[in-house]
Amino acid sequence: NAGVTQTPKFQVLKTGQSMTLQCAQDMNHEYMSWYRQDPGMGLRLIHYSVGAGITDQGEVPNGYNVSRSTTEDFPLRLLSAAPSQTSVYFCASSPDGDQPQHFGDGTRLSIL
Amino acid sequence: SQKIEQNSEALNIQEGKTATLTCNYTNYSPAYLQWYRQDPGRGPVFLLLIRENEKEKRKERLKVTFDTTLKQSLFHITASQPADSATYLCALPGGSYIPTFGRGTSLIVHP
């Protein structure tokens, strides 16, 4: 099992560009989430999904879109990148809400 | 609003000693609490989950306590080793039971 796979590992964007961060899991988990981690701020929840076709907003959703068309994939879209979105982005999955989260190794994103 | 507090100052201890990390929370009545380990450049890794009806849970050299009256969890690593050096995060359930994380405490174990 690969677990949770995030691509790309690193990305540099210019302000205003759009991009999609990919997240895939091969554990047949229903729950998937996106967090961002900034120095001194900890992990903050952006969006999450409790199953295919179902998504909801977390603590910091502005500027990001998600969709969940399959159980395996949960892409995060930056619509118009801003320097404030420079961060490390982590995707996580779990079988259910009260089960341990499995994390990917993150995407390091810099917006110039 | 709900708040999770972990000591932002790094904890420095000598190898072989017991490390104790604290997680305090307010405005929560959590059904469970989780602890994760995060190494630099890596995603968090799950360590232990303790439920509200459990006072203590152990896994090898790790022990977690959960006091719902004090609204506090303590995370202990006995016989600590330099390889235990990492950041430790506690997490409580948020909306749809998706975890909300504390900011983490850095543990440094000196040989």
Short mmCIF file of C-alpha atoms in Angstrom, two decimals:
data_model
loop_
_atom_site.label_atom_id
_atom_site.label_comp_id
_atom_site.label_asym_id
_atom_site.label_seq_id
_atom_site.Cartn_x
_atom_site.Cartn_y
_atom_site.Cartn_z
CA ASN A 1 0.00 0.00 0.00
CA ALA A 2 1.26 3.46 -0.89
CA GLY A 3 -1.02 5.11 1.72
CA VAL A 4 -1.66 8.80 1.00
CA THR A 5 0.23 10.21 -1.99
CA GLN A 6 0.55 13.93 -2.59
CA THR A 7 1.86 15.55 -5.76
CA PRO A 8 3.77 17.67 -6.43
CA LYS A 9 6.18 17.76 -3.47
CA PHE A 10 7.31 21.31 -4.26
CA GLN A 11 5.81 24.08 -6.36
CA VAL A 12 6.54 27.76 -6.99
CA LEU A 13 3.76 29.91 -8.43
CA LYS A 14 3.33 33.51 -9.38
CA THR A 15 0.55 35.58 -7.85
CA GLY A 16 -2.67 35.06 -9.79
CA GLN A 17 -1.79 31.67 -11.21
CA SER A 18 -4.02 28.68 -10.54
CA MET A 19 -3.02 25.12 -9.78
CA THR A 20 -4.28 21.84 -8.40
CA LEU A 21 -2.65 19.91 -5.58
CA GLN A 22 -3.27 16.22 -5.99
CA CYS A 23 -4.06 13.74 -3.21
CA ALA A 24 -4.73 10.04 -3.67
CA GLN A 25 -5.22 7.24 -1.15
CA ASP A 26 -5.38 3.50 -1.74
CA MET A 27 -6.88 2.44 1.60
CA ASN A 28 -10.55 2.84 0.59
CA HIS A 29 -11.01 5.52 3.27
CA GLU A 30 -14.24 7.50 3.26
CA TYR A 31 -12.91 10.60 5.04
CA MET A 32 -10.33 12.88 3.40
CA SER A 33 -9.09 16.29 4.49
CA TRP A 34 -6.78 19.10 3.47
CA TYR A 35 -4.76 21.05 6.04
CA ARG A 36 -2.24 23.83 5.72
CA GLN A 37 0.65 24.22 8.15
CA ASP A 38 2.33 27.55 8.76
CA PRO A 39 5.07 28.34 11.29
CA GLY A 40 3.54 29.03 14.70
CA MET A 41 0.02 28.30 13.45
CA GLY A 42 -0.15 24.53 13.53
CA LEU A 43 -2.34 22.53 11.17
CA ARG A 44 -5.48 24.32 10.01
CA LEU A 45 -8.30 22.55 8.21
CA ILE A 46 -9.14 23.90 4.74
CA HIS A 47 -11.77 21.50 3.36
CA TYR A 48 -12.86 17.96 4.06
CA SER A 49 -14.97 15.18 2.60
CA VAL A 50 -16.87 12.39 4.34
CA GLY A 51 -17.42 10.42 1.14
CA ALA A 52 -17.52 10.66 -2.65
CA GLY A 53 -19.68 13.57 -3.74
CA ILE A 54 -19.70 15.21 -0.28
CA THR A 55 -17.42 18.10 0.70
CA ASP A 56 -17.52 20.77 3.38
CA GLN A 57 -15.53 23.77 4.52
CA GLY A 58 -13.05 23.80 7.34
CA GLU A 59 -11.50 26.67 9.26
CA VAL A 60 -9.74 28.44 6.36
CA PRO A 61 -11.55 27.64 3.07
CA ASN A 62 -11.29 30.98 1.26
CA GLY A 63 -9.34 30.85 -2.00
CA TYR A 64 -9.55 27.06 -2.28
CA ASN A 65 -11.92 24.64 -4.03
CA VAL A 66 -12.31 20.90 -3.68
CA SER A 67 -14.30 18.11 -5.26
CA ARG A 68 -14.58 14.39 -4.51
CA SER A 69 -15.69 12.44 -7.55
CA THR A 70 -14.06 9.17 -6.44
CA THR A 71 -13.23 7.61 -3.07
CA GLU A 72 -9.52 7.61 -3.92
CA ASP A 73 -8.90 11.21 -5.01
CA PHE A 74 -9.39 14.57 -3.32
CA PRO A 75 -7.74 17.42 -5.29
CA LEU A 76 -7.33 20.91 -3.86
CA ARG A 77 -7.56 23.80 -6.31
CA LEU A 78 -6.07 27.24 -5.80
CA LEU A 79 -8.16 29.53 -7.98
CA SER A 80 -5.92 32.63 -8.04
CA ALA A 81 -2.78 32.16 -5.95
CA ALA A 82 -1.87 34.82 -3.38
CA PRO A 83 1.36 35.17 -1.33
CA SER A 84 -0.72 34.44 1.83
CA GLN A 85 -1.24 30.92 0.47
CA THR A 86 2.48 30.14 0.75
CA SER A 87 2.44 27.15 3.08
CA VAL A 88 2.91 23.42 3.44
CA TYR A 89 -0.25 21.54 2.48
CA PHE A 90 -1.09 18.15 3.93
CA CYS A 91 -3.75 15.71 2.81
CA ALA A 92 -5.09 13.12 5.24
CA SER A 93 -7.52 10.22 5.12
CA SER A 94 -9.28 7.98 7.64
CA PRO A 95 -11.87 5.20 7.53
CA ASP A 96 -14.26 7.18 9.72
CA GLY A 97 -14.38 10.38 11.74
CA ASP A 98 -13.10 8.94 15.01
CA GLN A 99 -10.30 6.89 13.51
CA PRO A 100 -6.61 7.79 13.15
CA GLN A 101 -5.68 10.07 10.29
CA HIS A 102 -3.14 8.92 7.69
CA PHE A 103 -1.16 11.84 6.29
CA GLY A 104 0.76 12.37 3.09
CA ASP A 105 4.20 13.97 3.18
CA GLY A 106 2.94 17.33 2.05
CA THR A 107 3.26 19.80 -0.81
CA ARG A 108 5.50 22.81 -0.18
CA LEU A 109 4.01 25.73 -2.05
CA SER A 110 5.57 29.16 -2.54
CA ILE A 111 3.66 32.02 -4.12
CA LEU A 112 5.79 34.91 -5.38
CA SER B 1 -14.52 29.33 20.89
CA GLN B 2 -12.82 25.95 21.08
CA LYS B 3 -9.14 26.09 21.89
CA ILE B 4 -6.31 23.54 22.15
CA GLU B 5 -3.15 24.58 23.98
CA GLN B 6 0.23 22.92 23.84
CA ASN B 7 3.43 24.36 25.23
CA SER B 8 5.11 26.28 22.43
CA GLU B 9 8.50 26.10 24.13
CA ALA B 10 10.65 23.11 23.24
CA LEU B 11 11.08 20.45 25.90
CA ASN B 12 14.73 19.47 26.37
CA ILE B 13 15.49 16.30 28.32
CA GLN B 14 18.34 13.84 28.81
CA GLU B 15 18.30 10.41 27.26
CA GLY B 16 16.75 7.81 29.56
CA LYS B 17 14.47 10.27 31.35
CA THR B 18 10.68 10.43 31.03
CA ALA B 19 9.31 13.16 28.78
CA THR B 20 5.90 14.58 29.67
CA LEU B 21 3.97 16.74 27.22
CA THR B 22 0.73 18.55 28.02
CA CYS B 23 -2.39 19.25 25.99
CA ASN B 24 -5.05 21.52 27.51
CA TYR B 25 -8.35 22.35 25.90
CA THR B 26 -11.30 24.67 26.48
CA ASN B 27 -14.89 24.74 25.26
CA TYR B 28 -14.73 21.10 24.18
CA SER B 29 -16.41 17.97 25.42
CA PRO B 30 -14.43 15.60 23.23
CA ALA B 31 -15.39 12.00 22.66
CA TYR B 32 -11.70 11.21 22.15
CA LEU B 33 -8.25 12.75 21.91
CA GLN B 34 -5.39 11.75 19.63
CA TRP B 35 -1.61 12.21 19.73
CA TYR B 36 0.58 12.42 16.61
CA ARG B 37 4.30 12.68 15.98
CA GLN B 38 5.71 14.91 13.24
CA ASP B 39 9.29 14.83 12.00
CA PRO B 40 10.77 17.74 9.98
CA GLY B 41 9.63 17.64 6.36
CA ARG B 42 7.15 14.81 6.97
CA GLY B 43 3.44 14.49 7.61
CA PRO B 44 2.13 13.72 11.11
CA VAL B 45 2.05 10.08 12.14
CA PHE B 46 -0.67 8.74 14.46
CA LEU B 47 0.51 7.43 17.84
CA LEU B 48 -2.40 6.93 20.24
CA LEU B 49 -6.12 7.56 20.58
CA ILE B 50 -7.80 7.72 23.98
CA ARG B 51 -11.58 7.89 24.42
CA GLU B 52 -13.50 9.92 27.01
CA ASN B 53 -14.31 6.85 29.10
CA GLU B 54 -10.63 5.82 29.31
CA LYS B 55 -8.34 7.33 31.93
CA GLU B 56 -5.08 5.95 30.56
CA LYS B 57 -3.71 4.16 27.52
CA ARG B 58 -0.29 2.61 26.92
CA LYS B 59 1.66 1.52 23.87
CA GLU B 60 5.21 0.31 24.41
CA ARG B 61 7.10 3.28 25.97
CA LEU B 62 4.18 5.67 25.42
CA LYS B 63 1.45 6.49 27.92
CA VAL B 64 -1.45 8.91 27.52
CA THR B 65 -3.82 10.10 30.23
CA PHE B 66 -7.10 11.92 29.68
CA ASP B 67 -8.71 13.96 32.45
CA THR B 68 -12.05 15.33 31.23
CA THR B 69 -12.56 17.24 34.48
CA LEU B 70 -9.26 19.13 34.18
CA LYS B 71 -9.69 19.23 30.38
CA GLN B 72 -6.17 17.97 29.97
CA SER B 73 -4.20 15.13 28.41
CA LEU B 74 -0.66 14.18 29.37
CA PHE B 75 1.62 12.30 26.97
CA HIS B 76 4.56 10.43 28.49
CA ILE B 77 7.55 8.82 26.79
CA THR B 78 9.52 6.68 29.22
CA ALA B 79 13.22 5.84 28.76
CA SER B 80 13.43 8.53 26.10
CA GLN B 81 15.92 8.21 23.25
CA PRO B 82 17.39 10.78 20.82
CA ALA B 83 15.23 9.12 18.12
CA ASP B 84 12.16 10.34 20.03
CA SER B 85 13.10 13.93 19.15
CA ALA B 86 10.21 15.33 17.11
CA THR B 87 7.17 17.58 17.38
CA TYR B 88 4.18 16.03 19.13
CA LEU B 89 0.66 17.17 18.26
CA CYS B 90 -2.57 16.58 20.11
CA ALA B 91 -5.88 16.58 18.23
CA LEU B 92 -9.53 16.79 19.21
CA PRO B 93 -12.60 16.10 17.07
CA GLY B 94 -14.11 19.04 15.23
CA GLY B 95 -17.01 19.16 12.76
CA SER B 96 -17.92 15.69 11.45
CA TYR B 97 -15.25 14.43 13.89
CA ILE B 98 -12.47 15.69 11.60
CA PRO B 99 -9.53 16.40 13.97
CA THR B 100 -8.54 19.89 15.02
CA PHE B 101 -4.86 20.06 15.97
CA GLY B 102 -2.90 21.90 18.59
CA ARG B 103 0.24 23.73 17.52
CA GLY B 104 2.49 21.00 18.85
CA THR B 105 5.40 20.81 21.27
CA SER B 106 8.94 20.11 20.12
CA LEU B 107 10.77 17.45 22.12
CA ILE B 108 14.58 17.31 22.03
CA VAL B 109 16.25 14.34 23.69
CA HIS B 110 19.95 14.86 24.36
CA PRO B 111 22.36 11.89 24.37
#
